[in-house]
Amino acid sequence: LKTTQEQASGPVLQEQLILGFSQIGAESAWRNCNTRSIREAADDAGIQLLFENAEQKQENQIKAIRSFIAYQVDVIAFVPIVSNGWDNVLREAKDAGIPVLVTDRKIETEDYTLFAGFIGTDSEQEGREAALFLRGAWEKKNAARPMKIVEISGTEGSSAANGRARGFREELGDDSGFQIVYTRSGDFLRSKGYEIMRSILESGVAFDAVFSHNDGMTLGILEAMKEKGLKPGRDNIIVTIDAEQAAIDALVAGEVNCVIECNPKTGPIIMDLARKLAKGEKIPPLIHVEEAVFKEGDPGLELLPPRGY
Ligand code: GYE
């Protein structure tokens, strides 16, 4: 029998799930697409999203997570800008009984029970794909000397940069046919990609190929090369990661030679996992999203659907 209260107010609305999300910032087109995906998916799922932008500072993320705990959200999700330094705040969340989902970038911790699971991309595989492409391109050139590679890497201490660097080096192995003659972090920023490539070109360091950890930096690299009268993708070989629209356009124009996808559109799966966690259900400890590799000369590159970032 319904109580008079239920009769009066109609069906009791399902408690709205509250998700606290700490995003690292807005450093690249990839990151902005990741944010859009999360906001839209929360909206579609009827989940109340408390969204905090840390402006590239880990301490802001720790403050945000503490505010989510104080607010007693149902679930916390975050992108750890760097891999270390999370144990204390994650222990506070665990003590408060709030499940935590790690997304996009990974953490290193003493205690893997401090979070429920990870959903994101496989940075090491992305690095391996980059090395596989450069190996193939160099073999095609039938060069009688080692390939000189410049690496412009992502945010220092992030799992994305560490994973890409590790996978790249593992795949190249100790094959003396490939030499990394210069490596420096461009922090995933277009402006830093530009500055670093300008200084490399001014220093006269000879190189055959560039491995750039994200398309944002690659756009800066292309700008610096063109300013010096170079034809990027022809005078040298360029491999880049993310697969934002501008990189696909550069691939079609022959200005880069390989674009490795890193999928930012994880909003829907994050919401599914958050709902499971709110119900006390278990989730897989690690989920890697599917990713493609786009190479020069692939058929139908111009027919690819818009990337949305
Ligand atoms: O490659 C880059 C963003 O964490 C995988 O961060 C992400 C990286 C992505 O700034 O564009």
mmCIF file of C-alpha atoms and ligand atoms in Angstrom:
data_model
loop_
_atom_site.group_PDB
_atom_site.id
_atom_site.type_symbol
_atom_site.label_atom_id
_atom_site.label_comp_id
_atom_site.label_asym_id
_atom_site.label_seq_id
_atom_site.Cartn_x
_atom_site.Cartn_y
_atom_site.Cartn_z
ATOM 1 C CA LEU A 1 0.000 0.000 0.000
ATOM 2 C CA LYS A 2 1.384 3.459 -0.782
ATOM 3 C CA THR A 3 1.806 5.842 2.119
ATOM 4 C CA THR A 4 -0.006 9.151 1.865
ATOM 5 C CA GLN A 5 3.458 10.748 1.347
ATOM 6 C CA GLU A 6 4.147 8.616 -1.783
ATOM 7 C CA GLN A 7 0.622 9.233 -3.047
ATOM 8 C CA ALA A 8 1.207 12.956 -2.515
ATOM 9 C CA SER A 9 4.658 13.166 -4.134
ATOM 10 C CA GLY A 10 4.318 10.455 -6.762
ATOM 11 C CA PRO A 11 7.067 7.863 -7.391
ATOM 12 C CA VAL A 12 10.185 8.527 -5.311
ATOM 13 C CA LEU A 13 12.887 9.738 -7.745
ATOM 14 C CA GLN A 14 15.979 7.517 -7.918
ATOM 15 C CA GLU A 15 18.698 9.147 -5.817
ATOM 16 C CA GLN A 16 20.905 11.009 -8.371
ATOM 17 C CA LEU A 17 24.452 9.624 -8.386
ATOM 18 C CA ILE A 18 27.045 12.303 -7.592
ATOM 19 C CA LEU A 19 30.443 11.897 -9.308
ATOM 20 C CA GLY A 20 33.408 14.076 -8.368
ATOM 21 C CA PHE A 21 35.814 14.411 -11.320
ATOM 22 C CA SER A 22 39.286 16.003 -11.149
ATOM 23 C CA GLN A 23 40.554 16.876 -14.647
ATOM 24 C CA ILE A 24 44.167 18.048 -15.132
ATOM 25 C CA GLY A 25 43.556 21.097 -17.316
ATOM 26 C CA ALA A 26 43.133 22.167 -20.944
ATOM 27 C CA GLU A 27 46.646 21.673 -22.356
ATOM 28 C CA SER A 28 45.645 20.090 -25.671
ATOM 29 C CA ALA A 29 42.788 19.508 -28.097
ATOM 30 C CA TRP A 30 42.833 15.915 -26.866
ATOM 31 C CA ARG A 31 42.273 17.010 -23.251
ATOM 32 C CA ASN A 32 39.413 19.337 -24.220
ATOM 33 C CA CYS A 33 37.708 16.525 -26.121
ATOM 34 C CA ASN A 34 38.178 14.241 -23.075
ATOM 35 C CA THR A 35 36.464 16.894 -20.922
ATOM 36 C CA ARG A 36 33.579 17.314 -23.395
ATOM 37 C CA SER A 37 33.094 13.540 -23.494
ATOM 38 C CA ILE A 38 32.899 13.351 -19.689
ATOM 39 C CA ARG A 39 30.497 16.290 -19.318
ATOM 40 C CA GLU A 40 28.169 15.053 -22.105
ATOM 41 C CA ALA A 41 28.190 11.458 -20.834
ATOM 42 C CA ALA A 42 27.339 12.557 -17.265
ATOM 43 C CA ASP A 43 24.466 14.621 -18.661
ATOM 44 C CA ASP A 44 23.188 11.721 -20.768
ATOM 45 C CA ALA A 45 23.481 9.328 -17.800
ATOM 46 C CA GLY A 46 21.637 11.643 -15.400
ATOM 47 C CA ILE A 47 24.711 11.733 -13.170
ATOM 48 C CA GLN A 48 25.413 14.913 -11.179
ATOM 49 C CA LEU A 49 29.011 15.883 -12.056
ATOM 50 C CA LEU A 50 31.201 17.960 -9.737
ATOM 51 C CA PHE A 51 33.970 18.895 -12.183
ATOM 52 C CA GLU A 52 37.265 20.480 -11.089
ATOM 53 C CA ASN A 53 39.994 21.699 -13.502
ATOM 54 C CA ALA A 54 43.402 21.497 -11.785
ATOM 55 C CA GLU A 55 45.205 23.815 -14.235
ATOM 56 C CA GLN A 56 48.121 21.353 -14.485
ATOM 57 C CA LYS A 57 48.836 21.313 -10.734
ATOM 58 C CA GLN A 58 48.803 18.081 -8.723
ATOM 59 C CA GLU A 59 48.144 20.005 -5.506
ATOM 60 C CA ASN A 60 44.917 21.337 -7.028
ATOM 61 C CA GLN A 61 43.868 17.772 -7.816
ATOM 62 C CA ILE A 62 44.529 16.692 -4.235
ATOM 63 C CA LYS A 63 42.464 19.661 -2.966
ATOM 64 C CA ALA A 64 39.647 18.735 -5.375
ATOM 65 C CA ILE A 65 39.606 15.109 -4.237
ATOM 66 C CA ARG A 66 39.510 16.266 -0.584
ATOM 67 C CA SER A 67 36.551 18.510 -1.413
ATOM 68 C CA PHE A 68 34.752 15.563 -3.035
ATOM 69 C CA ILE A 69 35.337 13.529 0.151
ATOM 70 C CA ALA A 70 33.976 16.365 2.314
ATOM 71 C CA TYR A 71 30.963 16.636 0.017
ATOM 72 C CA GLN A 72 30.504 12.845 0.388
ATOM 73 C CA VAL A 73 30.150 12.188 -3.346
ATOM 74 C CA ASP A 74 29.204 8.644 -4.344
ATOM 75 C CA VAL A 75 32.231 8.078 -6.593
ATOM 76 C CA ILE A 76 35.487 9.917 -7.343
ATOM 77 C CA ALA A 77 37.214 9.757 -10.740
ATOM 78 C CA PHE A 78 40.392 11.595 -11.780
ATOM 79 C CA VAL A 79 43.191 11.874 -14.315
ATOM 80 C CA PRO A 80 46.456 11.721 -12.308
ATOM 81 C CA ILE A 81 48.625 14.390 -13.964
ATOM 82 C CA VAL A 82 51.716 12.512 -12.750
ATOM 83 C CA SER A 83 52.037 8.902 -11.563
ATOM 84 C CA ASN A 84 53.263 9.447 -7.994
ATOM 85 C CA GLY A 85 52.072 11.228 -4.847
ATOM 86 C CA TRP A 86 48.477 9.969 -4.580
ATOM 87 C CA ASP A 87 48.572 7.429 -1.734
ATOM 88 C CA ASN A 88 47.629 9.765 1.123
ATOM 89 C CA VAL A 89 44.579 11.334 -0.507
ATOM 90 C CA LEU A 90 43.426 7.974 -1.910
ATOM 91 C CA ARG A 91 43.674 6.504 1.596
ATOM 92 C CA GLU A 92 41.436 9.343 2.846
ATOM 93 C CA ALA A 93 38.890 8.459 0.134
ATOM 94 C CA LYS A 94 39.081 4.779 1.062
ATOM 95 C CA ASP A 95 38.620 5.590 4.773
ATOM 96 C CA ALA A 96 35.565 7.649 3.775
ATOM 97 C CA GLY A 97 34.207 4.624 1.884
ATOM 98 C CA ILE A 98 34.243 6.430 -1.499
ATOM 99 C CA PRO A 99 35.346 4.276 -4.486
ATOM 100 C CA VAL A 100 37.914 5.855 -6.839
ATOM 101 C CA LEU A 101 38.237 5.347 -10.617
ATOM 102 C CA VAL A 102 41.578 6.279 -12.221
ATOM 103 C CA THR A 103 41.159 7.466 -15.836
ATOM 104 C CA ASP A 104 43.447 8.274 -18.802
ATOM 105 C CA ARG A 105 46.750 8.287 -16.939
ATOM 106 C CA LYS A 106 47.984 5.667 -14.469
ATOM 107 C CA ILE A 107 49.336 5.904 -10.938
ATOM 108 C CA GLU A 108 52.109 4.104 -9.128
ATOM 109 C CA THR A 109 51.199 3.215 -5.548
ATOM 110 C CA GLU A 110 52.233 1.070 -2.580
ATOM 111 C CA ASP A 111 48.703 -0.251 -2.296
ATOM 112 C CA TYR A 112 46.622 -1.120 -5.403
ATOM 113 C CA THR A 113 43.490 -1.540 -3.259
ATOM 114 C CA LEU A 114 43.437 2.284 -2.970
ATOM 115 C CA PHE A 115 41.490 2.504 -6.235
ATOM 116 C CA ALA A 116 38.838 0.361 -7.912
ATOM 117 C CA GLY A 117 40.203 0.263 -11.460
ATOM 118 C CA PHE A 118 41.757 2.083 -14.461
ATOM 119 C CA ILE A 119 40.137 3.051 -17.771
ATOM 120 C CA GLY A 120 42.242 4.658 -20.470
ATOM 121 C CA THR A 121 44.742 4.144 -23.252
ATOM 122 C CA ASP A 122 47.837 1.936 -23.477
ATOM 123 C CA SER A 123 50.712 4.422 -23.662
ATOM 124 C CA GLU A 124 53.361 1.703 -23.973
ATOM 125 C CA GLN A 125 51.577 0.247 -27.007
ATOM 126 C CA GLU A 126 51.431 3.719 -28.547
ATOM 127 C CA GLY A 127 55.211 4.018 -28.074
ATOM 128 C CA ARG A 128 55.763 0.573 -29.613
ATOM 129 C CA GLU A 129 53.662 1.514 -32.651
ATOM 130 C CA ALA A 130 55.781 4.638 -33.148
ATOM 131 C CA ALA A 131 58.986 2.577 -33.129
ATOM 132 C CA LEU A 132 57.509 -0.041 -35.473
ATOM 133 C CA PHE A 133 56.617 2.683 -37.962
ATOM 134 C CA LEU A 134 60.074 4.314 -37.881
ATOM 135 C CA ARG A 135 61.769 0.928 -38.256
ATOM 136 C CA GLY A 136 59.643 0.181 -41.330
ATOM 137 C CA ALA A 137 60.207 3.631 -42.829
ATOM 138 C CA TRP A 138 63.994 3.343 -42.382
ATOM 139 C CA GLU A 139 64.116 -0.164 -43.867
ATOM 140 C CA LYS A 140 62.144 1.130 -46.871
ATOM 141 C CA LYS A 141 64.853 3.798 -47.348
ATOM 142 C CA ASN A 142 67.403 1.004 -47.265
ATOM 143 C CA ALA A 143 69.727 3.408 -45.459
ATOM 144 C CA ALA A 144 73.250 2.176 -44.833
ATOM 145 C CA ARG A 145 73.545 4.016 -41.505
ATOM 146 C CA PRO A 146 71.657 4.292 -38.182
ATOM 147 C CA MET A 147 68.497 6.432 -38.092
ATOM 148 C CA LYS A 148 68.970 9.563 -35.945
ATOM 149 C CA ILE A 149 65.820 10.197 -33.905
ATOM 150 C CA VAL A 150 64.710 13.304 -31.999
ATOM 151 C CA GLU A 151 62.129 12.606 -29.266
ATOM 152 C CA ILE A 152 59.915 15.419 -27.935
ATOM 153 C CA SER A 153 58.132 13.912 -24.959
ATOM 154 C CA GLY A 154 55.068 14.719 -22.857
ATOM 155 C CA THR A 155 54.618 15.924 -19.275
ATOM 156 C CA GLU A 156 57.500 14.715 -17.121
ATOM 157 C CA GLY A 157 56.413 12.079 -14.601
ATOM 158 C CA SER A 158 53.146 11.341 -16.393
ATOM 159 C CA SER A 159 52.300 7.725 -17.259
ATOM 160 C CA ALA A 160 51.515 8.880 -20.818
ATOM 161 C CA ALA A 161 55.040 10.224 -21.395
ATOM 162 C CA ASN A 162 56.772 7.463 -19.413
ATOM 163 C CA GLY A 163 54.769 4.727 -21.148
ATOM 164 C CA ARG A 164 55.323 6.116 -24.639
ATOM 165 C CA ALA A 165 59.054 6.532 -24.017
ATOM 166 C CA ARG A 166 59.340 3.024 -22.535
ATOM 167 C CA GLY A 167 57.341 1.295 -25.287
ATOM 168 C CA PHE A 168 59.310 3.185 -27.951
ATOM 169 C CA ARG A 169 62.676 2.142 -26.532
ATOM 170 C CA GLU A 170 61.608 -1.453 -25.870
ATOM 171 C CA GLU A 171 60.515 -1.874 -29.500
ATOM 172 C CA LEU A 172 63.703 -0.282 -30.880
ATOM 173 C CA GLY A 173 65.644 -2.522 -28.547
ATOM 174 C CA ASP A 174 69.442 -2.277 -28.529
ATOM 175 C CA ASP A 175 69.385 -2.305 -32.314
ATOM 176 C CA SER A 176 72.283 -0.012 -33.198
ATOM 177 C CA GLY A 177 70.388 0.941 -36.344
ATOM 178 C CA PHE A 178 68.422 3.525 -34.325
ATOM 179 C CA GLN A 179 69.930 6.324 -32.253
ATOM 180 C CA ILE A 180 67.903 8.739 -30.107
ATOM 181 C CA VAL A 181 70.216 11.732 -30.600
ATOM 182 C CA TYR A 182 68.076 14.228 -28.611
ATOM 183 C CA THR A 183 65.168 13.990 -26.171
ATOM 184 C CA ARG A 184 63.386 16.704 -24.246
ATOM 185 C CA SER A 185 59.960 17.220 -22.625
ATOM 186 C CA GLY A 186 57.569 19.606 -24.364
ATOM 187 C CA ASP A 187 54.922 19.053 -21.640
ATOM 188 C CA PHE A 188 52.312 18.146 -24.319
ATOM 189 C CA LEU A 189 52.195 21.874 -25.238
ATOM 190 C CA ARG A 190 52.210 23.253 -28.817
ATOM 191 C CA SER A 191 54.266 26.275 -27.738
ATOM 192 C CA LYS A 192 56.988 24.079 -26.239
ATOM 193 C CA GLY A 193 57.040 21.803 -29.287
ATOM 194 C CA TYR A 194 57.715 24.896 -31.392
ATOM 195 C CA GLU A 195 60.445 26.273 -29.091
ATOM 196 C CA ILE A 196 62.264 22.945 -28.808
ATOM 197 C CA MET A 197 62.279 22.292 -32.569
ATOM 198 C CA ARG A 198 63.458 25.853 -33.233
ATOM 199 C CA SER A 199 66.383 25.388 -30.859
ATOM 200 C CA ILE A 200 67.222 21.987 -32.398
ATOM 201 C CA LEU A 201 67.267 23.478 -35.903
ATOM 202 C CA GLU A 202 69.403 26.410 -34.709
ATOM 203 C CA SER A 203 71.831 24.033 -32.972
ATOM 204 C CA GLY A 204 72.389 22.144 -36.222
ATOM 205 C CA VAL A 205 71.789 18.718 -34.604
ATOM 206 C CA ALA A 206 71.380 16.306 -37.544
ATOM 207 C CA PHE A 207 68.298 14.052 -37.429
ATOM 208 C CA ASP A 208 66.256 11.870 -39.767
ATOM 209 C CA ALA A 209 63.049 11.460 -37.724
ATOM 210 C CA VAL A 210 60.965 13.006 -34.958
ATOM 211 C CA PHE A 211 58.948 11.026 -32.389
ATOM 212 C CA SER A 212 56.519 13.510 -30.817
ATOM 213 C CA HIS A 213 54.401 12.315 -27.860
ATOM 214 C CA ASN A 214 51.321 14.328 -28.886
ATOM 215 C CA ASP A 215 49.819 16.173 -31.852
ATOM 216 C CA GLY A 216 49.707 19.491 -29.989
ATOM 217 C CA MET A 217 53.512 19.576 -29.799
ATOM 218 C CA THR A 218 53.733 18.263 -33.370
ATOM 219 C CA LEU A 219 51.809 21.284 -34.686
ATOM 220 C CA GLY A 220 54.453 23.502 -33.055
ATOM 221 C CA ILE A 221 57.220 21.331 -34.509
ATOM 222 C CA LEU A 222 55.808 21.652 -38.029
ATOM 223 C CA GLU A 223 55.596 25.439 -37.648
ATOM 224 C CA ALA A 224 59.250 25.666 -36.602
ATOM 225 C CA MET A 225 60.379 23.420 -39.482
ATOM 226 C CA LYS A 226 58.434 25.389 -42.099
ATOM 227 C CA GLU A 227 59.861 28.679 -40.756
ATOM 228 C CA LYS A 228 63.322 27.292 -41.544
ATOM 229 C CA GLY A 229 62.271 26.296 -45.050
ATOM 230 C CA LEU A 230 62.106 22.561 -44.262
ATOM 231 C CA LYS A 231 59.419 20.307 -45.757
ATOM 232 C CA PRO A 232 58.274 18.253 -42.711
ATOM 233 C CA GLY A 233 57.307 14.696 -43.593
ATOM 234 C CA ARG A 234 59.503 14.831 -46.695
ATOM 235 C CA ASP A 235 62.876 16.190 -45.494
ATOM 236 C CA ASN A 236 62.366 14.051 -42.373
ATOM 237 C CA ILE A 237 60.007 11.403 -40.962
ATOM 238 C CA ILE A 238 57.489 12.450 -38.293
ATOM 239 C CA VAL A 239 55.413 10.163 -36.066
ATOM 240 C CA THR A 240 52.889 11.633 -33.622
ATOM 241 C CA ILE A 241 50.236 10.444 -31.141
ATOM 242 C CA ASP A 242 46.614 11.447 -30.419
ATOM 243 C CA ALA A 243 45.036 11.582 -33.923
ATOM 244 C CA GLU A 244 43.377 14.974 -33.501
ATOM 245 C CA GLN A 245 41.903 16.362 -36.736
ATOM 246 C CA ALA A 246 44.834 18.689 -37.412
ATOM 247 C CA ALA A 247 47.236 15.730 -37.345
ATOM 248 C CA ILE A 248 45.106 13.705 -39.751
ATOM 249 C CA ASP A 249 44.967 16.750 -42.042
ATOM 250 C CA ALA A 250 48.793 16.987 -41.861
ATOM 251 C CA LEU A 251 49.033 13.258 -42.685
ATOM 252 C CA VAL A 252 46.820 13.738 -45.759
ATOM 253 C CA ALA A 253 48.957 16.770 -46.751
ATOM 254 C CA GLY A 254 52.162 14.679 -46.396
ATOM 255 C CA GLU A 255 53.528 16.815 -43.543
ATOM 256 C CA VAL A 256 53.596 13.932 -41.052
ATOM 257 C CA ASN A 257 54.066 10.258 -41.870
ATOM 258 C CA CYS A 258 52.255 8.353 -39.101
ATOM 259 C CA VAL A 259 49.500 9.305 -36.631
ATOM 260 C CA ILE A 260 48.778 6.958 -33.718
ATOM 261 C CA GLU A 261 45.325 7.232 -32.186
ATOM 262 C CA CYS A 262 44.870 7.864 -28.472
ATOM 263 C CA ASN A 263 41.138 7.842 -27.820
ATOM 264 C CA PRO A 264 39.848 10.729 -25.596
ATOM 265 C CA LYS A 265 36.150 9.786 -25.797
ATOM 266 C CA THR A 266 35.933 7.735 -22.606
ATOM 267 C CA GLY A 267 33.022 9.640 -20.997
ATOM 268 C CA PRO A 268 30.355 6.955 -21.556
ATOM 269 C CA ILE A 269 32.424 4.070 -20.187
ATOM 270 C CA ILE A 270 33.501 6.191 -17.209
ATOM 271 C CA MET A 271 29.823 6.765 -16.369
ATOM 272 C CA ASP A 272 28.998 3.046 -16.709
ATOM 273 C CA LEU A 273 31.856 2.178 -14.349
ATOM 274 C CA ALA A 274 30.866 4.932 -11.884
ATOM 275 C CA ARG A 275 27.312 3.584 -11.762
ATOM 276 C CA LYS A 276 28.614 0.068 -11.042
ATOM 277 C CA LEU A 277 30.896 1.366 -8.278
ATOM 278 C CA ALA A 278 28.034 3.345 -6.717
ATOM 279 C CA LYS A 279 26.098 0.088 -6.490
ATOM 280 C CA GLY A 280 29.038 -1.591 -4.781
ATOM 281 C CA GLU A 281 29.774 -3.761 -7.805
ATOM 282 C CA LYS A 282 33.292 -4.826 -8.796
ATOM 283 C CA ILE A 283 34.832 -3.455 -12.013
ATOM 284 C CA PRO A 284 37.798 -4.738 -14.068
ATOM 285 C CA PRO A 285 41.131 -3.491 -12.604
ATOM 286 C CA LEU A 286 42.355 -2.377 -16.056
ATOM 287 C CA ILE A 287 40.472 -1.419 -19.228
ATOM 288 C CA HIS A 288 42.408 -0.229 -22.320
ATOM 289 C CA VAL A 289 40.334 1.388 -25.072
ATOM 290 C CA GLU A 290 40.812 0.368 -28.728
ATOM 291 C CA GLU A 291 43.152 2.507 -30.827
ATOM 292 C CA ALA A 292 44.115 2.702 -34.517
ATOM 293 C CA VAL A 293 47.304 3.634 -36.406
ATOM 294 C CA PHE A 294 47.074 5.880 -39.475
ATOM 295 C CA LYS A 295 49.998 5.766 -41.925
ATOM 296 C CA GLU A 296 50.940 7.767 -45.014
ATOM 297 C CA GLY A 297 49.526 6.079 -48.086
ATOM 298 C CA ASP A 298 46.707 4.305 -46.216
ATOM 299 C CA PRO A 299 43.686 4.144 -48.552
ATOM 300 C CA GLY A 300 40.744 6.420 -47.699
ATOM 301 C CA LEU A 301 42.471 8.779 -45.261
ATOM 302 C CA GLU A 302 40.496 11.692 -46.732
ATOM 303 C CA LEU A 303 37.277 9.748 -46.083
ATOM 304 C CA LEU A 304 37.847 9.369 -42.322
ATOM 305 C CA PRO A 305 34.917 10.751 -40.274
ATOM 306 C CA PRO A 306 35.635 14.049 -38.440
ATOM 307 C CA ARG A 307 37.762 13.349 -35.359
ATOM 308 C CA GLY A 308 35.795 15.683 -33.089
ATOM 309 C CA TYR A 309 39.012 17.110 -31.534
HETATM 310 O O1 GYE B 1 48.242 12.380 -25.460
HETATM 311 C C1 GYE B 1 47.838 14.626 -24.664
HETATM 312 C C2 GYE B 1 47.217 15.150 -23.381
HETATM 313 O O2 GYE B 1 47.089 11.834 -21.083
HETATM 314 C C3 GYE B 1 47.002 10.489 -23.096
HETATM 315 O O3 GYE B 1 47.557 14.139 -22.407
HETATM 316 C C4 GYE B 1 46.831 11.877 -22.468
HETATM 317 C C5 GYE B 1 47.746 12.895 -23.093
HETATM 318 C C6 GYE B 1 47.490 13.173 -24.592
HETATM 319 O O4 GYE B 1 47.667 16.393 -23.069
HETATM 320 O O5 GYE B 1 47.372 15.316 -25.806
#
